[in-house]
Short mmCIF file of C-alpha atoms and ligand atoms in Angstrom, two decimals:
data_model
loop_
_atom_site.label_atom_id
_atom_site.label_comp_id
_atom_site.label_asym_id
_atom_site.label_seq_id
_atom_site.Cartn_x
_atom_site.Cartn_y
_atom_site.Cartn_z
CA MET Y 1156 -21.66 34.58 41.17
CA LEU Y 1157 -18.62 32.35 41.22
CA TYR Y 1158 -17.89 30.00 38.40
CA GLU Y 1159 -15.65 27.03 38.69
CA VAL Y 1160 -13.01 27.28 36.00
CA VAL Y 1161 -12.33 23.92 34.38
CA ILE Y 1162 -9.14 23.84 32.38
CA LEU Y 1163 -9.33 21.12 29.80
CA SER Y 1164 -6.05 19.72 28.68
CA THR Y 1165 -6.33 18.69 25.06
CA LYS Y 1166 -4.46 15.49 24.23
CA ARG Y 1167 -2.61 15.70 20.96
CA ILE Y 1168 -2.60 12.43 19.04
CA VAL Y 1169 -0.18 12.53 16.13
CA ILE Y 1170 -0.47 9.79 13.50
CA VAL Y 1171 2.33 9.59 10.96
CA GLY Y 1172 1.42 7.78 7.72
CA GLY Y 1173 -2.03 7.92 6.17
CA GLY Y 1174 -2.18 4.50 4.54
CA ALA Y 1175 -4.41 1.47 5.09
CA ALA Y 1176 -3.77 1.60 8.85
CA GLY Y 1177 -3.05 5.25 9.70
CA LEU Y 1178 -5.83 6.81 7.66
CA ALA Y 1179 -8.45 4.40 9.00
CA LEU Y 1180 -7.33 5.21 12.55
CA ALA Y 1181 -7.27 9.00 11.99
CA SER Y 1182 -10.76 8.86 10.46
CA LYS Y 1183 -12.20 6.91 13.39
CA LEU Y 1184 -10.55 9.09 16.03
CA GLY Y 1185 -11.44 12.27 14.14
CA ARG Y 1186 -15.09 11.24 13.80
CA LYS Y 1187 -15.22 10.46 17.50
CA TRP Y 1188 -13.47 13.54 18.85
CA GLY Y 1189 -13.05 15.99 15.96
CA GLY Y 1190 -13.68 19.58 17.05
CA SER Y 1191 -13.82 18.67 20.76
CA ASP Y 1192 -11.55 19.99 23.50
CA VAL Y 1193 -10.61 16.48 24.54
CA VAL Y 1194 -8.45 15.34 21.68
CA ASP Y 1195 -6.65 16.98 18.77
CA VAL Y 1196 -6.11 14.39 16.04
CA CYS Y 1197 -3.36 15.22 13.58
CA LEU Y 1198 -2.40 13.11 10.54
CA ILE Y 1199 0.94 13.60 8.82
CA ASP Y 1200 1.74 12.15 5.43
CA LYS Y 1201 4.42 12.97 2.88
CA SER Y 1202 1.91 12.71 0.06
CA PRO Y 1203 -1.17 14.95 -0.37
CA ILE Y 1204 -3.22 12.07 -1.87
CA HIS Y 1205 -4.13 8.66 -0.54
CA ILE Y 1206 -4.55 5.67 -2.84
CA TRP Y 1207 -5.14 2.31 -1.20
CA LYS Y 1208 -1.82 0.54 -1.70
CA PRO Y 1209 -3.25 -2.73 -3.13
CA LYS Y 1210 -4.46 -0.58 -6.04
CA LEU Y 1211 -1.05 0.84 -6.92
CA HIS Y 1212 -0.45 -1.68 -9.70
CA GLU Y 1213 -3.73 -0.52 -11.28
CA VAL Y 1214 -2.44 3.08 -11.21
CA ALA Y 1215 0.81 1.83 -12.76
CA VAL Y 1216 -0.94 0.32 -15.78
CA GLY Y 1217 -3.53 3.10 -16.05
CA VAL Y 1218 -6.62 1.03 -15.19
CA ILE Y 1219 -7.48 3.52 -12.46
CA ASP Y 1220 -6.95 7.26 -12.38
CA GLN Y 1221 -5.76 8.87 -9.15
CA SER Y 1222 -7.83 11.97 -9.90
CA ILE Y 1223 -10.96 9.78 -9.51
CA GLU Y 1224 -9.89 7.22 -6.93
CA GLY Y 1225 -7.47 9.37 -4.91
CA LEU Y 1226 -8.50 10.83 -1.57
CA LEU Y 1227 -7.23 14.30 -0.70
CA TYR Y 1228 -6.16 14.26 2.96
CA ARG Y 1229 -6.82 17.96 3.46
CA ASP Y 1230 -10.42 17.70 2.32
CA HIS Y 1231 -11.07 14.35 4.01
CA GLY Y 1232 -9.57 15.64 7.28
CA LEU Y 1233 -11.83 18.66 7.25
CA LYS Y 1234 -14.90 16.44 6.89
CA ASN Y 1235 -13.74 13.79 9.35
CA GLY Y 1236 -12.42 15.80 12.26
CA TYR Y 1237 -8.65 15.46 11.96
CA ARG Y 1238 -5.97 17.95 10.94
CA TYR Y 1239 -3.71 17.05 8.04
CA ILE Y 1240 -0.11 18.19 7.87
CA ARG Y 1241 1.94 17.45 4.80
CA GLY Y 1242 5.43 16.38 5.74
CA GLU Y 1243 7.98 13.60 5.86
CA ILE Y 1244 9.08 12.38 9.27
CA GLU Y 1245 12.84 12.11 9.63
CA GLN Y 1246 13.42 12.00 13.36
CA CYS Y 1247 11.62 11.00 16.56
CA ASP Y 1248 12.71 11.99 20.04
CA PRO Y 1249 10.76 10.21 22.79
CA ASP Y 1250 12.59 12.26 25.50
CA THR Y 1251 11.08 15.55 24.32
CA LYS Y 1252 7.94 13.81 22.94
CA SER Y 1253 8.49 15.36 19.55
CA ILE Y 1254 9.06 14.41 15.95
CA GLN Y 1255 10.83 16.32 13.22
CA LEU Y 1256 9.63 16.77 9.65
CA ALA Y 1257 12.13 17.14 6.84
CA THR Y 1258 12.91 20.37 4.99
CA VAL Y 1259 10.61 20.96 2.01
CA TYR Y 1260 11.98 22.20 -1.31
CA ASN Y 1261 10.10 23.11 -4.48
CA ASP Y 1262 10.80 21.50 -7.87
CA ASP Y 1263 13.55 24.05 -8.54
CA GLY Y 1264 15.34 23.04 -5.37
CA GLU Y 1265 14.41 26.24 -3.52
CA LEU Y 1266 13.63 26.09 0.17
CA LEU Y 1267 9.89 26.10 0.91
CA LEU Y 1268 9.78 25.02 4.54
CA ALA Y 1269 12.51 24.67 7.13
CA PRO Y 1270 12.44 21.49 9.27
CA ARG Y 1271 9.40 21.52 11.57
CA GLN Y 1272 9.03 20.10 15.05
CA ILE Y 1273 5.70 18.62 16.13
CA ASN Y 1274 4.98 17.73 19.75
CA TYR Y 1275 2.73 14.87 20.74
CA ASP Y 1276 1.06 13.33 23.75
CA ILE Y 1277 0.44 10.08 21.90
CA LEU Y 1278 2.37 9.20 18.75
CA VAL Y 1279 1.26 6.54 16.26
CA LEU Y 1280 3.71 5.40 13.60
CA ALA Y 1281 2.03 3.93 10.51
CA LEU Y 1282 4.61 4.50 7.80
CA GLY Y 1283 4.07 1.22 5.94
CA GLY Y 1284 6.84 -0.76 4.33
CA VAL Y 1285 8.88 -0.85 1.14
CA SER Y 1286 10.05 -3.67 -1.13
CA ASN Y 1287 13.32 -5.23 -0.13
CA SER Y 1288 15.99 -5.56 -2.82
CA PHE Y 1289 18.25 -7.42 -0.33
CA ASN Y 1290 21.11 -5.22 -1.60
CA THR Y 1291 20.98 -6.86 -5.02
CA LEU Y 1292 23.51 -5.13 -7.24
CA GLY Y 1293 21.92 -2.55 -9.56
CA ALA Y 1294 18.37 -3.05 -8.26
CA ASP Y 1295 17.98 0.44 -6.74
CA GLU Y 1296 19.41 2.05 -9.86
CA HIS Y 1297 17.49 0.19 -12.56
CA CYS Y 1298 14.22 -1.01 -11.00
CA ILE Y 1299 11.00 0.75 -10.16
CA PHE Y 1300 9.72 -0.20 -6.71
CA LEU Y 1301 5.91 -0.15 -6.68
CA ASP Y 1302 5.78 1.21 -3.12
CA ASN Y 1303 4.13 4.58 -3.56
CA LEU Y 1304 2.03 6.68 -5.89
CA GLU Y 1305 5.04 8.50 -7.31
CA ASN Y 1306 6.63 5.26 -8.48
CA ALA Y 1307 3.33 3.90 -9.82
CA ASN Y 1308 3.01 7.09 -11.90
CA LEU Y 1309 6.61 6.79 -13.04
CA PHE Y 1310 5.94 3.25 -14.27
CA HIS Y 1311 2.77 4.46 -15.97
CA HIS Y 1312 4.62 7.15 -17.93
CA LYS Y 1313 7.35 4.74 -18.98
CA LEU Y 1314 4.72 2.25 -20.10
CA LEU Y 1315 2.93 4.91 -22.18
CA ASP Y 1316 6.24 5.90 -23.80
CA ALA Y 1317 6.94 2.26 -24.62
CA LEU Y 1318 3.47 1.79 -26.15
CA LEU Y 1319 3.87 4.90 -28.30
CA GLN Y 1320 7.17 3.64 -29.61
CA LEU Y 1321 5.84 0.12 -30.08
CA ASN Y 1322 2.97 1.35 -32.19
CA GLU Y 1323 5.46 2.92 -34.59
CA THR Y 1324 8.25 0.33 -34.62
CA GLN Y 1325 6.49 -2.94 -33.67
CA GLU Y 1326 9.66 -3.84 -31.79
CA ARG Y 1327 8.86 -6.07 -28.83
CA VAL Y 1328 8.57 -4.48 -25.40
CA SER Y 1329 9.78 -6.60 -22.53
CA ILE Y 1330 8.94 -5.98 -18.93
CA GLY Y 1331 10.58 -7.86 -16.06
CA ILE Y 1332 9.05 -8.17 -12.61
CA VAL Y 1333 11.01 -9.60 -9.70
CA GLY Y 1334 8.79 -11.26 -7.11
CA ALA Y 1335 5.72 -13.35 -7.86
CA GLY Y 1336 3.83 -12.43 -4.70
CA ALA Y 1337 0.42 -10.78 -5.00
CA THR Y 1338 1.90 -7.51 -6.36
CA GLY Y 1339 3.97 -9.15 -9.11
CA VAL Y 1340 1.24 -11.57 -10.16
CA GLU Y 1341 -1.47 -8.88 -10.25
CA LEU Y 1342 0.77 -6.46 -12.18
CA ALA Y 1343 1.67 -9.11 -14.77
CA ALA Y 1344 -1.99 -9.97 -15.39
CA GLU Y 1345 -3.00 -6.28 -15.66
CA LEU Y 1346 -0.25 -5.64 -18.21
CA HIS Y 1347 -1.71 -8.24 -20.51
CA HIS Y 1348 -5.14 -6.75 -20.11
CA VAL Y 1349 -3.76 -3.33 -21.06
CA ILE Y 1350 -2.08 -4.58 -24.21
CA GLU Y 1351 -5.38 -6.14 -25.25
CA SER Y 1352 -7.26 -2.87 -24.67
CA VAL Y 1353 -5.02 -0.25 -26.29
CA LYS Y 1354 -6.19 -1.02 -29.83
CA GLU Y 1355 -9.50 0.64 -28.98
CA TYR Y 1356 -7.58 3.88 -28.47
CA GLY Y 1357 -5.84 4.02 -31.81
CA TYR Y 1358 -2.74 1.94 -31.11
CA LEU Y 1359 -3.68 -0.14 -34.13
CA ASN Y 1360 -0.28 -1.71 -34.74
CA ILE Y 1361 0.06 -3.26 -31.30
CA ALA Y 1362 -0.71 -6.94 -30.84
CA LYS Y 1363 -0.47 -9.21 -27.80
CA HIS Y 1364 2.71 -10.91 -29.00
CA HIS Y 1365 4.51 -7.53 -28.91
CA LEU Y 1366 4.55 -7.57 -25.12
CA GLU Y 1367 6.75 -9.97 -23.20
CA VAL Y 1368 6.24 -10.04 -19.45
CA HIS Y 1369 8.80 -11.94 -17.37
CA LEU Y 1370 7.85 -12.81 -13.82
CA ILE Y 1371 10.84 -13.96 -11.77
CA GLU Y 1372 10.42 -15.78 -8.46
CA ALA Y 1373 13.15 -17.24 -6.25
CA SER Y 1374 10.81 -19.68 -4.42
CA SER Y 1375 9.63 -22.93 -5.90
CA LYS Y 1376 6.15 -21.55 -6.76
CA ILE Y 1377 4.40 -18.30 -7.48
CA LEU Y 1378 2.41 -16.74 -4.60
CA PRO Y 1379 4.72 -18.54 -2.15
CA GLN Y 1380 2.74 -17.43 0.93
CA LEU Y 1381 -0.51 -18.95 -0.35
CA PRO Y 1382 -1.73 -22.57 -0.44
CA GLU Y 1383 -0.54 -24.83 -3.25
CA ARG Y 1384 -3.92 -24.93 -4.97
CA VAL Y 1385 -4.16 -21.12 -5.23
CA SER Y 1386 -0.62 -20.88 -6.63
CA ALA Y 1387 -1.25 -23.66 -9.13
CA ARG Y 1388 -4.47 -22.09 -10.39
CA ALA Y 1389 -2.92 -18.61 -10.68
CA GLN Y 1390 0.02 -20.14 -12.53
CA ALA Y 1391 -2.33 -21.85 -14.98
CA VAL Y 1392 -4.04 -18.51 -15.73
CA LEU Y 1393 -0.71 -16.70 -16.19
CA ASP Y 1394 0.57 -19.49 -18.44
CA LYS Y 1395 -2.56 -19.26 -20.54
CA ILE Y 1396 -2.24 -15.50 -21.10
CA GLY Y 1397 1.42 -15.88 -22.01
CA ILE Y 1398 3.33 -14.54 -19.00
CA ARG Y 1399 6.91 -15.92 -19.02
CA LEU Y 1400 7.41 -17.46 -15.58
CA HIS Y 1401 10.91 -17.99 -14.16
CA ILE Y 1402 10.33 -20.01 -11.00
CA GLY Y 1403 13.13 -20.93 -8.58
CA VAL Y 1404 15.30 -18.28 -10.21
CA GLN Y 1405 17.29 -15.85 -8.10
CA VAL Y 1406 18.38 -12.49 -9.47
CA LYS Y 1407 22.05 -11.74 -8.78
CA GLU Y 1408 22.35 -8.38 -10.52
CA VAL Y 1409 20.24 -5.86 -12.41
CA THR Y 1410 21.70 -3.95 -15.33
CA HIS Y 1411 20.33 -1.55 -17.92
CA GLU Y 1412 19.69 -4.56 -20.22
CA GLY Y 1413 17.86 -6.74 -17.72
CA PHE Y 1414 18.36 -9.27 -14.94
CA ILE Y 1415 21.38 -11.52 -14.44
CA THR Y 1416 20.45 -14.67 -12.57
CA GLN Y 1417 22.49 -16.73 -10.08
CA ASP Y 1418 23.16 -19.22 -12.93
CA GLY Y 1419 24.53 -16.45 -15.15
CA ASP Y 1420 21.53 -16.33 -17.50
CA VAL Y 1421 20.29 -12.95 -18.70
CA ILE Y 1422 16.58 -12.09 -18.77
CA LYS Y 1423 16.28 -9.02 -20.97
CA ALA Y 1424 13.85 -6.32 -19.91
CA GLY Y 1425 13.47 -2.67 -20.87
CA LEU Y 1426 11.17 -1.85 -17.98
CA LYS Y 1427 12.12 -3.43 -14.68
CA VAL Y 1428 10.04 -3.68 -11.52
CA TRP Y 1429 11.14 -4.92 -8.10
CA ALA Y 1430 8.17 -6.31 -6.18
CA ALA Y 1431 9.83 -8.76 -3.78
CA GLY Y 1432 10.30 -8.72 -0.01
CA VAL Y 1433 9.13 -6.20 2.55
CA LYS Y 1434 11.09 -4.10 5.00
CA GLY Y 1435 10.34 -1.10 7.17
CA PRO Y 1436 10.66 2.52 6.00
CA LYS Y 1437 14.02 4.19 5.49
CA ALA Y 1438 13.13 6.95 7.99
CA PHE Y 1439 13.38 4.39 10.81
CA GLU Y 1440 17.15 4.20 10.27
CA ASN Y 1441 17.39 7.56 12.09
CA PHE Y 1442 15.21 6.50 15.04
CA THR Y 1443 18.11 5.48 17.23
CA LYS Y 1444 16.14 5.78 20.48
CA LEU Y 1445 13.49 3.26 19.38
CA PRO Y 1446 13.77 -0.53 18.97
CA ILE Y 1447 14.32 -0.90 15.22
CA THR Y 1448 15.03 -4.36 13.76
CA SER Y 1449 17.59 -5.20 11.09
CA ARG Y 1450 14.72 -5.07 8.56
CA ASN Y 1451 13.85 -1.54 9.65
CA GLN Y 1452 10.63 -2.51 11.39
CA ILE Y 1453 9.77 -1.27 14.85
CA GLU Y 1454 9.16 -3.78 17.65
CA VAL Y 1455 5.80 -3.49 19.36
CA ASP Y 1456 4.08 -5.41 22.16
CA THR Y 1457 0.71 -7.11 21.78
CA CYS Y 1458 -1.12 -3.80 22.34
CA MET Y 1459 0.92 -2.25 19.49
CA ARG Y 1460 2.90 -0.12 21.92
CA VAL Y 1461 6.50 0.41 20.87
CA LYS Y 1462 8.58 -1.66 23.28
CA GLY Y 1463 9.81 0.49 26.16
CA HIS Y 1464 7.81 3.57 25.16
CA GLN Y 1465 4.51 4.20 26.88
CA ASP Y 1466 3.26 6.93 24.53
CA ILE Y 1467 4.29 5.58 21.12
CA TYR Y 1468 2.38 2.99 19.12
CA ALA Y 1469 3.11 1.49 15.70
CA LEU Y 1470 0.91 -0.55 13.39
CA GLY Y 1471 0.68 -1.89 9.85
CA ASP Y 1472 3.65 -2.95 7.75
CA CYS Y 1473 6.18 -0.85 9.69
CA ALA Y 1474 5.49 -2.73 12.96
CA LEU Y 1475 6.91 -6.08 14.03
CA LEU Y 1476 4.28 -7.73 16.21
CA MET Y 1477 4.99 -11.34 17.14
CA GLN Y 1478 1.96 -13.60 17.49
CA ASP Y 1479 1.63 -16.45 20.00
CA SER Y 1480 2.41 -18.81 17.11
CA GLY Y 1481 5.90 -17.30 17.01
CA ARG Y 1482 5.22 -15.76 13.61
CA PRO Y 1483 4.93 -12.02 12.96
CA VAL Y 1484 1.62 -10.48 11.87
CA PRO Y 1485 1.95 -10.48 8.05
CA PRO Y 1486 2.32 -7.23 6.07
CA ARG Y 1487 -1.15 -7.22 4.56
CA ALA Y 1488 -4.00 -4.78 4.12
CA GLN Y 1489 -6.40 -6.85 6.23
CA ALA Y 1490 -3.87 -6.92 9.10
CA ALA Y 1491 -3.43 -3.12 8.84
CA ALA Y 1492 -7.22 -2.60 8.98
CA GLN Y 1493 -7.65 -4.93 11.96
CA MET Y 1494 -4.79 -3.23 13.81
CA ALA Y 1495 -6.39 0.18 13.20
CA ASP Y 1496 -9.68 -1.10 14.72
CA THR Y 1497 -7.98 -2.49 17.83
CA LEU Y 1498 -5.77 0.56 18.34
CA PHE Y 1499 -8.76 2.86 18.00
CA GLY Y 1500 -10.48 0.94 20.83
CA ASN Y 1501 -7.28 1.00 22.89
CA ILE Y 1502 -6.74 4.75 22.53
CA VAL Y 1503 -10.37 5.38 23.52
CA ASN Y 1504 -9.89 3.08 26.53
CA ARG Y 1505 -6.61 4.71 27.47
CA LEU Y 1506 -8.14 8.18 27.50
CA GLN Y 1507 -10.92 6.82 29.71
CA ASP Y 1508 -8.43 5.09 32.04
CA LYS Y 1509 -9.64 1.65 31.00
CA PRO Y 1510 -7.33 -1.27 30.18
CA GLU Y 1511 -6.08 -1.80 26.63
CA LYS Y 1512 -6.65 -5.06 24.74
CA ALA Y 1513 -4.08 -7.28 23.05
CA PHE Y 1514 -4.30 -7.43 19.27
CA ILE Y 1515 -5.22 -10.81 17.85
CA TYR Y 1516 -4.82 -11.17 14.10
CA LYS Y 1517 -7.58 -13.02 12.34
CA ASP Y 1518 -6.62 -14.36 8.93
CA TYR Y 1519 -9.68 -14.31 6.66
CA GLY Y 1520 -7.70 -15.69 3.74
CA SER Y 1521 -6.18 -14.05 0.67
CA LEU Y 1522 -7.45 -13.04 -2.71
CA VAL Y 1523 -5.40 -12.27 -5.78
CA SER Y 1524 -6.85 -10.42 -8.75
CA LEU Y 1525 -5.82 -11.63 -12.19
CA SER Y 1526 -7.26 -8.58 -13.93
CA ARG Y 1527 -10.30 -9.31 -16.07
CA PHE Y 1528 -9.05 -12.88 -16.54
CA SER Y 1529 -10.07 -14.11 -13.07
CA ALA Y 1530 -9.36 -13.91 -9.37
CA VAL Y 1531 -8.23 -16.70 -7.08
CA GLY Y 1532 -7.82 -17.12 -3.37
CA ASN Y 1533 -8.42 -19.05 -0.21
CA LEU Y 1534 -10.90 -18.14 2.47
CA MET Y 1535 -10.52 -19.29 6.02
CA GLY Y 1536 -13.36 -21.43 7.33
CA ASN Y 1537 -13.72 -22.62 10.89
CA LEU Y 1538 -11.15 -24.77 12.66
CA ARG Y 1539 -12.77 -28.00 11.50
CA SER Y 1540 -13.17 -27.18 7.84
CA GLY Y 1541 -9.89 -25.26 7.39
CA ASP Y 1542 -9.56 -22.97 4.38
CA PHE Y 1543 -11.33 -23.31 1.08
CA PHE Y 1544 -10.52 -22.32 -2.46
CA VAL Y 1545 -12.40 -19.64 -4.39
CA GLU Y 1546 -12.10 -18.61 -7.99
CA GLY Y 1547 -13.75 -16.60 -10.75
CA HIS Y 1548 -16.64 -14.20 -10.18
CA ILE Y 1549 -17.09 -15.03 -6.49
CA ALA Y 1550 -13.41 -14.42 -5.79
CA ARG Y 1551 -13.54 -11.21 -7.84
CA LEU Y 1552 -16.55 -9.94 -5.89
CA MET Y 1553 -14.81 -10.73 -2.63
CA TYR Y 1554 -11.69 -8.95 -3.82
CA ILE Y 1555 -13.75 -5.85 -4.63
CA SER Y 1556 -15.46 -6.07 -1.23
CA LEU Y 1557 -12.04 -5.71 0.48
CA TYR Y 1558 -11.67 -2.28 -1.08
CA GLN Y 1559 -15.25 -1.46 -0.20
CA ARG Y 1560 -14.47 -2.27 3.42
CA HIS Y 1561 -11.49 0.08 3.33
CA LEU Y 1562 -13.69 2.86 1.94
CA ALA Y 1563 -16.24 2.19 4.68
CA SER Y 1564 -13.56 2.71 7.32
CA LEU Y 1565 -12.80 6.10 5.76
CA TYR Y 1566 -16.31 7.36 5.04
CA GLY Y 1567 -18.76 5.16 6.96
CA TRP Y 1568 -20.77 2.46 5.10
CA PHE Y 1569 -23.48 4.66 3.57
CA SER Y 1570 -21.12 7.31 2.20
CA ALA Y 1571 -18.74 4.61 0.99
CA VAL Y 1572 -21.47 3.06 -1.16
CA VAL Y 1573 -22.51 6.48 -2.55
CA TYR Y 1574 -18.85 7.32 -3.20
CA ARG Y 1575 -18.31 4.04 -5.06
CA ILE Y 1576 -21.36 4.59 -7.26
CA ALA Y 1577 -20.15 8.12 -8.05
CA GLN Y 1578 -16.72 6.74 -8.97
CA LYS Y 1579 -18.30 4.16 -11.28
CA LEU Y 1580 -20.40 6.82 -13.01
CA LEU Y 1581 -17.36 9.04 -13.53
CA LYS Y 1582 -15.42 6.09 -14.91
CA TRP Y 1583 -18.21 5.25 -17.31
CA GLN Y 1584 -17.78 8.69 -18.88
CA ARG Y 1585 -14.03 8.39 -19.21
CA PRO Y 1586 -11.64 6.14 -21.17
CA LYS Y 1587 -11.12 2.68 -19.67
CA LEU Y 1588 -7.40 3.37 -19.63
CA LYS Y 1589 -5.57 6.46 -18.49
CA LEU Y 1590 -3.56 7.38 -21.57
CA HIS Y 1591 -1.73 10.49 -20.37
C1 FAD W 2598 1.07 -3.14 -5.38
C2 FAD W 2598 0.64 -3.74 -4.06
C3 FAD W 2598 -0.42 -4.63 -3.99
C4 FAD W 2598 -0.83 -5.15 -2.76
N1 FAD W 2598 -1.89 -6.01 -2.75
C5 FAD W 2598 -2.35 -6.47 -1.57
C6 FAD W 2598 -3.48 -7.32 -1.52
O1 FAD W 2598 -4.06 -7.67 -2.55
N2 FAD W 2598 -3.94 -7.74 -0.30
C7 FAD W 2598 -3.31 -7.36 0.87
O2 FAD W 2598 -3.76 -7.75 1.97
N3 FAD W 2598 -2.22 -6.57 0.85
C8 FAD W 2598 -1.73 -6.11 -0.33
N4 FAD W 2598 -0.62 -5.31 -0.34
C9 FAD W 2598 0.00 -4.95 0.95
C10 FAD W 2598 -0.80 -3.81 1.61
O3 FAD W 2598 -0.98 -2.78 0.69
C11 FAD W 2598 -0.09 -3.31 2.84
O4 FAD W 2598 0.07 -4.39 3.74
C12 FAD W 2598 -0.87 -2.21 3.55
O5 FAD W 2598 -1.08 -1.12 2.69
C13 FAD W 2598 -0.09 -1.74 4.79
O6 FAD W 2598 -0.75 -0.64 5.34
P1 FAD W 2598 0.10 0.46 6.15
O7 FAD W 2598 -0.88 1.47 6.63
O8 FAD W 2598 0.99 -0.19 7.11
O9 FAD W 2598 1.05 1.15 5.06
P2 FAD W 2598 0.70 1.92 3.73
O10 FAD W 2598 -0.66 1.61 3.26
O11 FAD W 2598 1.87 1.67 2.84
O12 FAD W 2598 0.73 3.46 4.18
C14 FAD W 2598 1.91 4.10 4.63
C15 FAD W 2598 1.72 5.61 4.54
O13 FAD W 2598 2.83 6.24 5.16
C16 FAD W 2598 3.26 7.33 4.37
N5 FAD W 2598 4.69 7.53 4.65
C17 FAD W 2598 5.71 6.67 4.40
N6 FAD W 2598 6.88 7.19 4.82
C18 FAD W 2598 6.58 8.38 5.37
C19 FAD W 2598 7.36 9.40 6.01
N7 FAD W 2598 8.71 9.28 6.18
N8 FAD W 2598 6.74 10.51 6.47
C20 FAD W 2598 5.39 10.67 6.31
N9 FAD W 2598 4.60 9.74 5.71
C21 FAD W 2598 5.20 8.61 5.27
C22 FAD W 2598 2.98 6.89 2.95
O14 FAD W 2598 2.86 8.02 2.08
C23 FAD W 2598 1.67 6.12 3.10
O15 FAD W 2598 0.56 6.97 2.93
C24 FAD W 2598 -0.16 -4.79 -1.56
C25 FAD W 2598 0.92 -3.92 -1.62
C26 FAD W 2598 1.33 -3.39 -2.84
C27 FAD W 2598 2.52 -2.46 -2.89
#
């Protein structure tokens, strides 16, 4: 008997960056095709653990613990049909359809892995963005940039050291944050919550007035991207809890002592955080064959395809996608999630020889958490009613639901709810603050 031999050619989809966008995409593709001969989905990230980026400030102050909230790519990949490779991309060559991962050393500086080359049929770049110091003198040297888990942990350790010292000496601790966008505002509010909570854990000599948080913003209001009413309300809450706001103040230089402003004033701060501006990842500086902008983002067309490159896509904060309005899609978690949904559909269509769809960003509004003190935001209504203001418990619930939606994209709705309940139960058994 004669059999017809069918040779299946497996398409290798390589996604680099397992954040809000890349991990959601890898999970969807893996669940659709994992284990099949059609597609091999491979996710590369430099970190072994995923924490949803909007939660990094909570890691930094110790309100959440990465050992509970963190997702291990290797385990998640196994259960969701994609392969995880740990590595840091440093080069991309569209001519050979390959990327290169950097050399890996251990903590003693010994070579663990030589540079690796990975070939792809379809490449998706989802490396996220980093804060932009705009080359401010001393910023890179003296500030912590809350862009990744490593830095959030670094801040956390420095904060614990400062609290330990403060409990003994009662000498004021001052923390300076540059940038009163969502990250800066949320971090400032969480810090006040922490200082209120540490007494429960034996830091008996620490009182609220021992902590001075300076929030420095160059624009004329905090949360400059959000409507006036949201900014005003958030400012009122921050004023009430004693955050020192420096609005319309531009930082010229950062030194060991603190921040020097354009007017020559000095804002003293022991711990300094830079949470202003967004630019693309440093790795893009090496991608000379791809269209990289002066802010290190990669230019994509409306289908998220890198301009001039049929087999490379980019999404999330690292991509520059211009909307019909002439404005770029903003670097936000909801945009990253929506892009992942559209690109998933487009990759499925592409592999079935169907046309791809243009991405249309839908702004559902913004929510800012002010720790246990409140949450504020604006939600987009229909065209006639415009946006409307939300505050308090409703805003807080909506803020939490954003994270729940992210979990659902990673686990499916049912598992996401079970996972969240399990997390809550674990938390209930543990200290409210991570004190190590
Ligand atoms: C503290 C903070 C709070 C925020 N709060 C909000 C909020 O409330 N609402 C909101 O909408 N947005 C918020 N944002 C913005 C939001 O987090 C981002 O827009 C969103 O995470 C972008 O998703 P992404 O997938 O593009 O990138 P990311 O989520 O940043 O993921 C990028 C991934 O790429 C990996 N990576 C980076 N470089 C390399 C490399 N060279 N090689 C391999 N892997 C690499 C990283 O490890 C990471 O896993 C916040 C951001 C921060 C920092």
